[in-house]
Every structure is written in structure tokens, then in C-alpha cells.
Coordinates of C-alpha atoms in Angstrom, one line a residue:
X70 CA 66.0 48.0 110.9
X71 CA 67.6 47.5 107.4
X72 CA 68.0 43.5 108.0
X73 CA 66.7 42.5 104.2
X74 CA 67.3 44.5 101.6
X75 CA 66.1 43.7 97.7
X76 CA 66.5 46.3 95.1
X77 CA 63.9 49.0 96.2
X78 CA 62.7 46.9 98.9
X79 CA 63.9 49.3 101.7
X80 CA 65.9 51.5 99.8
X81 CA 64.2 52.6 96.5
X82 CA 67.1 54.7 95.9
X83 CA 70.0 53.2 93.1
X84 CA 72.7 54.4 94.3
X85 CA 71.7 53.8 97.9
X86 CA 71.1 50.3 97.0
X87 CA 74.9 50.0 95.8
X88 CA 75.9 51.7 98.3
X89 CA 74.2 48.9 100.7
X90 CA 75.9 46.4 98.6
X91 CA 79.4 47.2 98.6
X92 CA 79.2 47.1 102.4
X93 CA 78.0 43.7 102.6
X94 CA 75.6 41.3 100.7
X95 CA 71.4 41.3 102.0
X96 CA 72.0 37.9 103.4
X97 CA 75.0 39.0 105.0
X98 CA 72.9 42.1 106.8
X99 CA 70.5 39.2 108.1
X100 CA 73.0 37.1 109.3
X101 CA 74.6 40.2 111.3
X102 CA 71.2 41.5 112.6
X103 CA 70.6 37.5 113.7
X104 CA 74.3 37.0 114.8
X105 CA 75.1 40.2 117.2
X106 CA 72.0 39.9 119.2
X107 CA 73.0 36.0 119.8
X108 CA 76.5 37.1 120.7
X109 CA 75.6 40.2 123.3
X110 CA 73.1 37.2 124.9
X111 CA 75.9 34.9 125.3
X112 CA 78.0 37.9 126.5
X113 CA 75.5 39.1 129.0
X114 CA 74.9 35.6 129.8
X115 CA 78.4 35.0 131.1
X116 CA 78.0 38.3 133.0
X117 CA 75.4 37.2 134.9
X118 CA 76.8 33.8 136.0
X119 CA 79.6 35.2 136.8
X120 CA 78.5 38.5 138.9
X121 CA 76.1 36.5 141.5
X122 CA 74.3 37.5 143.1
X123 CA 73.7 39.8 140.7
X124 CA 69.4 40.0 139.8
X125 CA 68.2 40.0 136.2
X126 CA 66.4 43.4 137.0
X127 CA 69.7 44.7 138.1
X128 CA 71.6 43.4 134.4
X129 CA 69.2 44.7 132.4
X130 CA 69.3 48.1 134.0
X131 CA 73.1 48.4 133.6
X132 CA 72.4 46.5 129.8
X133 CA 69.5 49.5 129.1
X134 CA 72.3 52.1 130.0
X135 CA 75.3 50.7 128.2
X136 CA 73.0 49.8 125.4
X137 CA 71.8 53.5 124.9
X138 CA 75.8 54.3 124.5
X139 CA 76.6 51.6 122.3
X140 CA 73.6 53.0 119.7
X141 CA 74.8 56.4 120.0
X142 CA 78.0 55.4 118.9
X143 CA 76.8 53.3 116.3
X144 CA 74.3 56.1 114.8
X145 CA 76.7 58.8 115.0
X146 CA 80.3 58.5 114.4
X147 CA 80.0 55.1 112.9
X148 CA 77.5 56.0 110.4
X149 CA 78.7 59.5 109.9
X150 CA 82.4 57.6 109.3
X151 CA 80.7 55.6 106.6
X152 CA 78.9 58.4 104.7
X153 CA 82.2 60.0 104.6
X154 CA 84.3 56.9 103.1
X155 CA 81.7 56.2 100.8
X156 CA 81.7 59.6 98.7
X157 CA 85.4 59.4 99.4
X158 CA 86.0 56.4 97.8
X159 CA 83.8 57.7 95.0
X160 CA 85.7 60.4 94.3
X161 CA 88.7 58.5 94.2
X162 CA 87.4 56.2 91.6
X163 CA 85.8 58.8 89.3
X164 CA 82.7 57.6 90.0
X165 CA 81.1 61.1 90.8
X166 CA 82.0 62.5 87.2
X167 CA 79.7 59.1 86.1
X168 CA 77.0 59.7 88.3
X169 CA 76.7 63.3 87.1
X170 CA 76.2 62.3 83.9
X171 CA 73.2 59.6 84.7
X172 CA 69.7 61.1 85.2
X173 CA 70.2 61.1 88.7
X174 CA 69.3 64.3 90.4
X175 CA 72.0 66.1 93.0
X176 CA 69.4 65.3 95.8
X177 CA 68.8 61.8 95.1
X178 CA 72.5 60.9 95.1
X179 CA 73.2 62.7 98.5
X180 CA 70.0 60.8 99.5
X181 CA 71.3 57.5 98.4
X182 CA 74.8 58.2 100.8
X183 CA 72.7 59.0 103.6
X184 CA 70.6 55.5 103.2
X185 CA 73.1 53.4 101.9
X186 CA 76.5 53.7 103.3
X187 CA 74.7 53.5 107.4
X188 CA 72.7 50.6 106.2
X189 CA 74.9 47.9 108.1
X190 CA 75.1 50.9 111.0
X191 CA 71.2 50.9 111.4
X192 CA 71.1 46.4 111.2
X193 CA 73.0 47.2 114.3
X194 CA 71.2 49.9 115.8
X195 CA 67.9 48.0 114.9
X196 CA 69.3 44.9 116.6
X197 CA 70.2 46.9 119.5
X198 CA 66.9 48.9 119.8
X199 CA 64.9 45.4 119.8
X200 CA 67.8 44.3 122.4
X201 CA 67.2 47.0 124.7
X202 CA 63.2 46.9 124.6
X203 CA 63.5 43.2 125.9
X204 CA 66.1 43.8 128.7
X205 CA 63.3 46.8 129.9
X206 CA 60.5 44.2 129.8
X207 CA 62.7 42.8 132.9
X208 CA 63.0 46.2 134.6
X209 CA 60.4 46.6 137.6
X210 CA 59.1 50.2 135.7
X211 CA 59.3 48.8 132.1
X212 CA 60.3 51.7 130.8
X213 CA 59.4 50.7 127.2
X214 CA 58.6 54.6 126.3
X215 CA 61.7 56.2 127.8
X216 CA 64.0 53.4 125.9
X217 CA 62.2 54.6 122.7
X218 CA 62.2 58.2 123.5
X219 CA 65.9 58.2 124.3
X220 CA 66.2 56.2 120.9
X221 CA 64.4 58.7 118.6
X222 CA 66.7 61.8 120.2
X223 CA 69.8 60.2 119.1
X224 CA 68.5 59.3 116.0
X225 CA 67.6 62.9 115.4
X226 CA 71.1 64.2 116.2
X227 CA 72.7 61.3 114.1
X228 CA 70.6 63.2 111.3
X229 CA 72.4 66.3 111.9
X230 CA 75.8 64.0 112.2
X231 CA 75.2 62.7 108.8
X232 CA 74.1 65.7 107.1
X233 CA 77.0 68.2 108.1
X234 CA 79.1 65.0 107.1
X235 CA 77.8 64.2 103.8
X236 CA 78.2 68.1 103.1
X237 CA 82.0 68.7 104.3
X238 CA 83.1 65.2 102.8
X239 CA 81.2 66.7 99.2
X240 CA 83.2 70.1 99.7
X241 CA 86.8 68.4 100.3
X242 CA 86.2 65.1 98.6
X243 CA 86.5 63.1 101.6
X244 CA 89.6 64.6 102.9
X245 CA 88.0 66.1 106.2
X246 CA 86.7 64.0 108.7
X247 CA 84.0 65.8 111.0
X248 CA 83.5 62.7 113.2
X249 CA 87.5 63.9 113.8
X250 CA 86.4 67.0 114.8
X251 CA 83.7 66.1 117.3
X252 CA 86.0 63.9 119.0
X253 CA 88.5 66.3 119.3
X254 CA 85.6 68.9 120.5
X255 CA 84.9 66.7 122.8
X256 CA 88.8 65.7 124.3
X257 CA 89.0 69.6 124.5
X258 CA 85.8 69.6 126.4
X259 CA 82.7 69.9 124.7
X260 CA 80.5 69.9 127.5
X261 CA 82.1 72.8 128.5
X262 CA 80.8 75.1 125.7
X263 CA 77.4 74.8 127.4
X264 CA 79.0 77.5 129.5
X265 CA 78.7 80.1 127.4
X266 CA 76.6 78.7 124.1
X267 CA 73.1 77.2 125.9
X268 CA 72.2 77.0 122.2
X269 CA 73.8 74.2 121.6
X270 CA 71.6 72.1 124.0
X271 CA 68.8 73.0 120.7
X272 CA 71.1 71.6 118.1
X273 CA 72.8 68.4 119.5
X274 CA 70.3 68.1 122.5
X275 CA 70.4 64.1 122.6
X276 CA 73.5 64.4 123.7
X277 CA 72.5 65.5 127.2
X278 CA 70.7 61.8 127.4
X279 CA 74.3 60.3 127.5
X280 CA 74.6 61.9 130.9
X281 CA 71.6 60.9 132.0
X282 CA 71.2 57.3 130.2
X283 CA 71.3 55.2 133.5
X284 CA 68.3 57.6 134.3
X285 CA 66.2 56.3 131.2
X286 CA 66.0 52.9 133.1
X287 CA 64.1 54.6 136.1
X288 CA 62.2 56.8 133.9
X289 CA 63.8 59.4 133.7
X290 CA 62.5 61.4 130.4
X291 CA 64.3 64.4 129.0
X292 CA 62.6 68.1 130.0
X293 CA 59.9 69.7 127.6
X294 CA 62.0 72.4 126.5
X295 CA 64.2 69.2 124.1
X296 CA 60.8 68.8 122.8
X297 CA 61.8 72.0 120.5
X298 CA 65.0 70.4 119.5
X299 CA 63.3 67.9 116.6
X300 CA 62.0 70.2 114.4
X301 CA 64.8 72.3 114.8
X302 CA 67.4 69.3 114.2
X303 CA 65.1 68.0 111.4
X304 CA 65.6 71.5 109.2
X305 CA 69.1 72.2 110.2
X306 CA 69.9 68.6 108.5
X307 CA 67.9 69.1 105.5
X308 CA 69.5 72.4 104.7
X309 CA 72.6 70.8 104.9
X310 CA 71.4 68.4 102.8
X311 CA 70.7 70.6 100.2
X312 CA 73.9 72.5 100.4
X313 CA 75.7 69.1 100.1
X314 CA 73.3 68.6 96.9
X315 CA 74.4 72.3 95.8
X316 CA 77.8 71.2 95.4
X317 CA 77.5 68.6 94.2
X318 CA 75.8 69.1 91.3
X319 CA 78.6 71.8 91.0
X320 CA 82.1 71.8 92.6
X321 CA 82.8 75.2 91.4
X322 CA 79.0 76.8 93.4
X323 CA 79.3 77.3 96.7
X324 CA 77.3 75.1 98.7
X325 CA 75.4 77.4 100.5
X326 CA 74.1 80.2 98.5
X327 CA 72.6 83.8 100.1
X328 CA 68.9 82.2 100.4
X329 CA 70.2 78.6 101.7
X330 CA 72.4 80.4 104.5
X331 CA 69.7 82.5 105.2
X332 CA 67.4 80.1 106.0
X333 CA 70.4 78.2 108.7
X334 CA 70.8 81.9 110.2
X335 CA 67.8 82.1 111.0
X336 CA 67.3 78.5 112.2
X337 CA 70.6 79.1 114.3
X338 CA 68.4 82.5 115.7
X339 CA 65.8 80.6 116.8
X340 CA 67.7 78.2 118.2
X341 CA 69.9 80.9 120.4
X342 CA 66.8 82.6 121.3
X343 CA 65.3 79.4 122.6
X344 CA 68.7 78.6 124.3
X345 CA 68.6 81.7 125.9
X346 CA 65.5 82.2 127.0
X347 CA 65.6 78.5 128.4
X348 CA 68.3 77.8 129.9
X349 CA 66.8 77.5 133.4
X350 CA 65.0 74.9 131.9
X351 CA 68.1 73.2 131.1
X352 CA 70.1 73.9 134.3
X353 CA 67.8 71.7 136.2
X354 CA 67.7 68.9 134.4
X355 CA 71.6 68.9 133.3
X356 CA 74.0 67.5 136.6
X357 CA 76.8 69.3 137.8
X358 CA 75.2 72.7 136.5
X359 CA 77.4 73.2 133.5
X360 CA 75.4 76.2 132.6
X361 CA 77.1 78.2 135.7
X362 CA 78.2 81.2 133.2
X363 CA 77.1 84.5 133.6
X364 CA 73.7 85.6 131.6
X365 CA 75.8 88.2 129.6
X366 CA 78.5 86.0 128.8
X367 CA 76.3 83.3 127.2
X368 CA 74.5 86.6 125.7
X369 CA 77.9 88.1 124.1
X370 CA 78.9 84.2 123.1
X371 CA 75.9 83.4 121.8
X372 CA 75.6 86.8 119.5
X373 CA 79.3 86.0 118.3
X374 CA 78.3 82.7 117.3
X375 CA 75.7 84.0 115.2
X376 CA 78.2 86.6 113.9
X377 CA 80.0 83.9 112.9
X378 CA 77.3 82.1 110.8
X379 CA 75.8 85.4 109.5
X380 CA 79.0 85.1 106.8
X381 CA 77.6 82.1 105.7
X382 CA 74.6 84.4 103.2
X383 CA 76.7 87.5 103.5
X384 CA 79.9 86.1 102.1
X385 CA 78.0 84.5 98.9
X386 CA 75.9 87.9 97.9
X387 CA 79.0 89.8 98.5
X388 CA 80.3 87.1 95.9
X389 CA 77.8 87.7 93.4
X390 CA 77.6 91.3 93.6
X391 CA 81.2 91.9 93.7
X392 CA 81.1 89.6 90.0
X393 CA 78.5 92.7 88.6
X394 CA 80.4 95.4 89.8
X395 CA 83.9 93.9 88.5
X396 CA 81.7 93.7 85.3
X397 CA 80.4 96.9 85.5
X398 CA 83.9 98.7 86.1
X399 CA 85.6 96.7 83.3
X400 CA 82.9 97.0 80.6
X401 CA 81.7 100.7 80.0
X402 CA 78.4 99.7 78.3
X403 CA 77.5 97.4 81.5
X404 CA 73.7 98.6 82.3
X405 CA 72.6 95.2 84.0
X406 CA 70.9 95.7 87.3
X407 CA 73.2 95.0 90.8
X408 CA 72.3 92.0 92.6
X409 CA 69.8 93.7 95.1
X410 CA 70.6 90.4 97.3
X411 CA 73.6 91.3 98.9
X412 CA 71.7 94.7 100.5
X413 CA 68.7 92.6 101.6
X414 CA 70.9 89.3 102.5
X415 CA 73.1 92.2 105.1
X416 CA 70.0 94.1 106.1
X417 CA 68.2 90.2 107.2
X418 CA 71.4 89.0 108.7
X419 CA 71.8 91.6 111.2
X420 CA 68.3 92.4 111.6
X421 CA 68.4 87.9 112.4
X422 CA 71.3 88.5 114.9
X423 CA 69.6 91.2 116.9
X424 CA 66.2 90.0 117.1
X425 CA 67.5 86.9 118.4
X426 CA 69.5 88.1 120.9
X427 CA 67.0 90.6 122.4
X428 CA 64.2 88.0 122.8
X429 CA 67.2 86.0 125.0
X430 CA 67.6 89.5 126.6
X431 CA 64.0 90.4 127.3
X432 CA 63.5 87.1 129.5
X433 CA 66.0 87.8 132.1
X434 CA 65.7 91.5 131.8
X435 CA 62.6 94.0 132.9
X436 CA 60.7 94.6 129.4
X437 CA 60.7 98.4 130.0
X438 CA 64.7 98.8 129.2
X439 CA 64.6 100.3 125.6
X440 CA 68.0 99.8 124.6
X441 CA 69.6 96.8 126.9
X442 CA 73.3 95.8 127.3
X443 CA 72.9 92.9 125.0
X444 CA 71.6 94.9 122.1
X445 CA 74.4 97.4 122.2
X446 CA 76.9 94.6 122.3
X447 CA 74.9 93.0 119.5
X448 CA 74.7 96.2 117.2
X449 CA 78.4 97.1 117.6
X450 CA 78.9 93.0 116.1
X451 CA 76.5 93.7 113.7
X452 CA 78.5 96.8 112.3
X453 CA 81.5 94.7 111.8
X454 CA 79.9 92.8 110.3
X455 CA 78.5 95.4 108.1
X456 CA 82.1 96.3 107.8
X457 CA 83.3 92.6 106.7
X458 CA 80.4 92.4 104.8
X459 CA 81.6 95.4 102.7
X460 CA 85.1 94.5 102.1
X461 CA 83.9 90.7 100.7
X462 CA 81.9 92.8 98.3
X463 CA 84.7 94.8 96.9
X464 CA 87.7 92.2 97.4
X465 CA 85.1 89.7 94.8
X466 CA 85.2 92.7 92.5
X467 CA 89.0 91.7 92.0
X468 CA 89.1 88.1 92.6
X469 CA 86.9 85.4 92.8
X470 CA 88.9 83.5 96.1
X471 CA 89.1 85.9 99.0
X472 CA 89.8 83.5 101.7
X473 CA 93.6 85.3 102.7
X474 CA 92.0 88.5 102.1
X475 CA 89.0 87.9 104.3
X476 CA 91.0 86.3 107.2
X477 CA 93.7 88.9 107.0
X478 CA 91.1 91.6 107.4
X479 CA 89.2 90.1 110.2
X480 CA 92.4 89.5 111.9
X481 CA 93.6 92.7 112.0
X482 CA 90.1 94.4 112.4
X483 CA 88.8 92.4 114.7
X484 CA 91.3 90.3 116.6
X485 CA 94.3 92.8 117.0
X486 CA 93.5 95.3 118.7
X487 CA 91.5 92.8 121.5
X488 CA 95.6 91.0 121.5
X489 CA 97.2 94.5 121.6
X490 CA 94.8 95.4 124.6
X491 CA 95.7 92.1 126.7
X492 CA 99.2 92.8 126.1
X493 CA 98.9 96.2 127.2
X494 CA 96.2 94.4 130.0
X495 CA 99.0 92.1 130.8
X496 CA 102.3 94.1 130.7
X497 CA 101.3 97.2 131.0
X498 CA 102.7 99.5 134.3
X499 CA 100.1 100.5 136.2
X500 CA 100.5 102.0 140.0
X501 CA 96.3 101.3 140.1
X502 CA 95.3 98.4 142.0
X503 CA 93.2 97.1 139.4
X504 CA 94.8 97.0 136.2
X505 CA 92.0 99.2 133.2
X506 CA 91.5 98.8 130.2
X507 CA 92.6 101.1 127.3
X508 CA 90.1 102.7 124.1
X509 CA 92.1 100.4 121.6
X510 CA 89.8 97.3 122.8
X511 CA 86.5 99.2 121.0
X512 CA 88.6 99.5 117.6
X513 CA 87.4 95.7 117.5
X514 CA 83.6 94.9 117.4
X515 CA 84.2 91.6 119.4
X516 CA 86.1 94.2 122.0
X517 CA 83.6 96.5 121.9
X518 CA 80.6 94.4 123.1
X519 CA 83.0 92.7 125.5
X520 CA 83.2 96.2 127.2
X521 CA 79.8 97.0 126.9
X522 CA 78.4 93.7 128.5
X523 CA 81.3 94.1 130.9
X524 CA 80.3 97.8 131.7
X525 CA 83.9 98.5 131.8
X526 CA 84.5 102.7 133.1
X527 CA 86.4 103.3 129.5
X528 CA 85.7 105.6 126.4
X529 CA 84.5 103.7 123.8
X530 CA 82.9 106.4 121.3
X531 CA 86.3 106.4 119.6
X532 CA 87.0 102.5 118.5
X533 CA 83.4 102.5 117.7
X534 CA 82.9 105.6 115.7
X535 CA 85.5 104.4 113.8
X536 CA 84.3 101.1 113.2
X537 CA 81.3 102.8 111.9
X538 CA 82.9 104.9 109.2
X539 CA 85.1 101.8 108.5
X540 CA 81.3 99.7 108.1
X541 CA 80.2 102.7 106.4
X542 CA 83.0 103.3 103.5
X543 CA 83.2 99.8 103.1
X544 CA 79.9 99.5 102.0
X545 CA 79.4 102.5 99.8
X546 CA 79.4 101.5 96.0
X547 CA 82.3 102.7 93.9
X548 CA 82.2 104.9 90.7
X549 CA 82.9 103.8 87.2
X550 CA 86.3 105.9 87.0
X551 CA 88.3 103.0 88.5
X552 CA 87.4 101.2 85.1
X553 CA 91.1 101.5 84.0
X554 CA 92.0 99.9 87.5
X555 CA 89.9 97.5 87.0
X556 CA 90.6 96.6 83.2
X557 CA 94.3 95.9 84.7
X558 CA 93.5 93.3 87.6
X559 CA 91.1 91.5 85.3
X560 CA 93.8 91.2 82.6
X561 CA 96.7 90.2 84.7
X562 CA 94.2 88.0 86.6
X563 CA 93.4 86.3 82.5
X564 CA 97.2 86.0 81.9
X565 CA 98.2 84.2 85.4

């Protein structure tokens, strides 16, 4: 609990220190951590005289459960909400600039957000914590360890909380509000994406304790497979962390660089892999069974997710190589080396998304199939994403911003054909029974695997042989007799 706090007496970090202090004074975080314990006695006080013949075993049962919420709350998008306002309110004032220019380092300021601005968030959680253990020493089973258990797992996803916070609010200056998003990930059904991404149980696993916190009072303890959630949400916060640092230091970096979005990828792999291959583990612990989808659906959702994240180190070597050859095209006595990254950073990604997948694929399939659904549907994503990769590369060797670009060609590379298909799916006159599909749903790699998981009786050799010269043209460097091309974009590009 961060009840006191003296200048390096809890937080040894400066700026985490002011940050403390420009939420309240030290004696104003006693007199809170004294004050809201008094008032939620009083409160539950009244309750009881009021709800006879209610029995103190039976309050401090419902307390334990509503208590558990209440710190979630407070850890999470309270804390979060903090961090966020803080470095917004920094930015506002110009107090970033001055902070560069101290002999802070990048790491110790993003450290001194994360302690500071949740220090009144964690009085309260640390009032609440002590609040709970005494309202289980009147439960018949005193479940002391499950309250504390239940604790630490929301304090582990309130890490993650903080850390993809501190990082967006660094990348838009406070302007984007990621507790926002969860809430509105959550009105649209959250839960619901345990359907199809079993993952997720790996990354914000505490949050299956919310529907089970009435259960911590009766001892009920979350399965062994969360066990593998800690480490997991331990890493995937300090690599956020670091990417937050990143830009910081430098607003005109990206925050994750090839080797920093290499290492999430493959934390994200281990973390599908693990989903996958234990998601029995979580269907019996999790009620009303949201993880009811089909094996191959969570298989072909779980390998676009990665797809999706595999950008993350591919996009920022296609940056840096597309920079030499733009430099190599433009000037003819150019002999530096290319990046050999943005080779290696393609090769690992897709190497990260398959490997992943087929250990997922291997535990609820027989080991002798050589080649299994979800490996084709993973290698037709992974050469799109070859394909994207290659076009990143060469749209950097023209411009350094490439966000319309990029979307533009994922859209029409990946998503139209798959709308073009349901259209034709849709209103398309067929005297069949059962309405087919058509070859144009393989032209996309999304499409493609969809089929394939799917095993739907259509030709696909088409959509993906094309996808593969499109993967394979992309890639392929170009020569040095688009030099005057190139000496044209980079000149307009210097005069506006």
C-alpha cells in the first residue's frame, strides 16, 4: 500500500514522486487509506442492521465478492485512467520537452508514470486488500490464500492495463483512451471473443476471476493452466514498457522496432499455442462454456490474430530497408550494405505464426498428419503476409508514411474479394440447394484459409497461385535503373 510517501521513501523515482504529489499531499494518502476503510465499515455496518437476520459470515461473503470487483476496478481502469491524464497533462504543459532535457533516462520517466500517477489508486486497493482479508477471517473456510491469489491476478493484468496505456497515451499524447476501448470491448461483448481467440484467457486471464469472484469466498482457486498467465503477462508489460520508453525518448522512432516486436510475436505465439492446446482446461473451469466454437475456428482466428501482430516487426524492417534502397536508387555511388533485418524479421515472423499454430493443431489432431488443415490455412496467411510485407518495403522506398498505402492494399488484397464473394454468396442465383462458393474467395489469404479449414468442394489453386507470385514479385529487390524514378519522388517529396 502506498499510504506514506517521503521523497524516495516508496517511490525512489523523481518524477514518480511528483507525480504522487500532484495527486494529493502524503498526509492526504494517509488520511484516505485511514478514512475509506472507516467509511465502508460504517457502510457495511448499516447493511447488516438493516438486512436481519442476515449472519456476519454471510456479509462478509457477499463483502469478499463485491470487494474483489471494487479492486479490479480500482487497479485497472482507474489506474490506467490516471497514467493516461498524467502524460497528457504533461504534454499539454511542455513538460515532456523539459524532462528530455534532464538526465533522466526514457525508462525511468515511463517508470515514474507507472508508480506515481496509481499511487492514490493503490492507497485504495491496499485499503481494500487489508479490508477483504479481515471480512475472510469471518468466513467459516477463511479463505485468506484465495483472497490473495485472486488479488495478485488482477494485479498482474492491471500491469498489462497500465503498460499498453502508458504506451498509446506516449504515441498520441494523451488523446486515446484505451480504458475507452476496453469498455467498449466489453459493451460489444468481450467475453464473447473467447469463442474464437482462447488466447486471450493467457493475456488478460484475471479476468475470468470476475466471473467466478463469489467462488473465491468458498475456495474456489483459478485452474493450473492461469498459472502460465504471469510470466506471460509480466513480459508482455515490460515490452510495452519499453516501446513506450522508445518513443519517448523519440516521437519521430517508432515505438516498437523489428527486435522489440519480435520479441511480442513471439510472446503472442506462445500464448496462442498455450490457448490452444488448453482450452479444455479452460472450458471446465469457465461457466456457461463460452469456449463452444469449433477447434478450427479458434485455429483460423487465432492464426489471423497473429497475422495481425506479425506487422508489428515486419512493418518497421520494411521501414528501414525501404530508407537503403530509396538511398541506393537515388545515389549511384550508394555501396552500404541492405538491412539484412527485414529478410530475417519476415523469415521469424512466419516461421512464429506457423510453429504456433501447429503445436495448437498437433494436440487435438493425430501426430502422424504431415501437413494438417491448420498449417495450410496458416501458410496461405503467411504468404500474404509475405506479400504485405513486400509492398511496406517498397512503398518506404518512396515515402516515409505508408499508413493509406498499406490499408488501401490490404483492403483490396485481402478484404475484397472475401466482400465480392459474400455478395456473390448472398445474391447470387443459384437453382442448387445449397448456395457454393466461387474461386474469387482464395484471391484473399484470409479467404483462402477460411476455405481450407472449411474444406469447402472449390478450386482454390487459382487465388492462391496468384497470391504467391503477388508475395513473390513483391518481395524481389529492384534494380538501380529506376534511379531517375526515384531522383523525381525524392525531389518533389523535398519541395512539398
Amino acid at each position: 500500500m502506498m499510504g506514506v510517501m517521503g521523497d524516495g521513501l516508496v517511490i525512489s523515482n523523481p518524477l514518480g514522486v511528483a507525480q504522487a504529489r500532484l495527486l494529493c499531499t502524503p498526509k492526504r494518502h494517509l488520511q484516505i487509506a485511514i478514512g475509506y476503510p472507516v467509511g465502508v465499515a460504517a457502510l457495511a455496518l448499516m447493511v447488516y442492521r438493516a438486512s436481519q437476520p442476515m449472519t456476519v459470515a454471510t456479509l462478509a461473503t457477499g463483502f469478499v465478492a463485491i470487494a474483489a470487483g471494487i479492486q479490479f476496478l480500482l487497479l485497472a481502469p482507474v489506474a490506467s485512467g490516471a497514467i493516461r491524464r498524467a502524460i497528457q497533462r504533461d504534454y499539454a504543459t511542455g513538460m515532456v520537452e523539459s524532462h528530455r532535457l534532464t538526465a533522466m533516462g526514457s525508462s525511468t520517466v515511463i517508470l515514474g508514470y507507472v508508480s506515481g500517477a496509481t499511487s492514490q489508486a493503490f492507497t485504495l486497493a491496499g485499503a481494500n486488500f487489508a479490508m477483504g482479508m479481515v471480512a475472510a477471517a469471518f468466513i467459516p473456510n477463511r479463505p485468506f490464500v484465495e483472497w490473495a491469489i485472486a488479488n495478485f491476478f488482477v494485479i498482474c493484468v492491471a500491469f498489462v492495463v497500465w503498460s499498453m496505456t502508458t504506451f498509446m497515451a506516449v504515441a498520441t499524447q494523451g488523446k486515446n483512451n484505451l480504458v475507452g476501448l476496453l469498455m467498449a470491448f466489453g459493451i460489444m461483448g468481450g467475453i464473447a471473443a473467447f469463442h474464437a481467440l482462447p488466447p486471450l484467457l493467457l493475456i488478460i486471464g484475471p479476468i475470468l476471476l470476475l466471473l467466478r469472484f463469489r467462488g473465491v469466498a468458498t475456495g474456489v482457486t483459478p485452474p493450473a493452466e492461469m498459472l502460465l498467465s504471469i510470466p506471460l503477462q509480466v513480459a508482455v508489460g515490460f515490452v510495452f514498457c519499453a516501446a513506450a520508453a522508445r518513443k519517448y525518448r523519440r516521437a519521430d522512432v517508432q515505438g516498437f522496432d523489428a527486435a522489440l516486436g519480435l520479441i511480442l510475436l513471439a510472446l503472442m505465439a506462445v500464448s496462442c499455442s498455450a490457448g490452444l492446446a488448453m482450452v479444455d482446461g479452460f472450458r471446465n473451469f469457465i461457466p456457461g462454456d463460452p469456449l463452444s466454437a469449433p477447434i478450427e475456428a479458434m485455429t483460423l482466428a487465432t492464426s489471423m490474430f497473429l497475422t495481425i501482430v506479425a506487422m508489428l516487426p515486419i512493418a518497421a524492417a520494411a521501414q528501414a530497408s525501404g530508407r537503403w534502397e530509396r538511398r541506393r536508387l537515388v545515389d549511384a555511388e550508394f555501396e552500404d550494405r541492405a538491412p539484412r533485418g527485414y529478410l530475417l524479421v519476415a523469415l521469424a515472423a512466419v516461421g512464429l505464426v506457423l510453429l504456433s499454430i501447429a503445436v495448437g493443431d498437433l494436440v487435438h489432431h493425430q501426430v502422424r498428419e504431415v501437413v494438417s488443415v491448420a498449417a495450410k490455412a496458416g501458410i496461405c496467411l503467411c504468404v500474404g503476409l509475405l506479400g504485405l510485407a513486400g509492398f511496406l518495403r517498397r512503398a518506404y522506398a518512396t515515402r516515409d508514411r505508408v499508413w493509406f498505402a498499406g490499408a488501401a492494399f490490404f483492403l483490396v488484397l485481402w478484404v475484397l474479394p472475401i466482400a465480392a464473394e459474400v455478395v456473390f454468396y448472398v445474391y447470387g442465383e443459384s437453382e442448387a440447394a445449397v448456395r457454393t462458393f466461387t474461386p474469387l474467395i482464395a484471391f484473399s489469404p484470409v479467404g483462402a484459409a477460411f476455405a481450407i479449414t472449411r474444406e469447402l468442394d472449390v478450386q482454390l489453386w487459382p487465388g492462391i497461385v496468384t497470391q504467391c507470385v503477388i508475395a513473390v514479385f513483391l518481395c524481389a529487390r529492384r534494380s538501380r535503373d529506376r534511379r531517375g524514378e526515384a531522383v523525381r519522388i525524392e525531389t518533389a517529396a523535398r519541395m512539398g
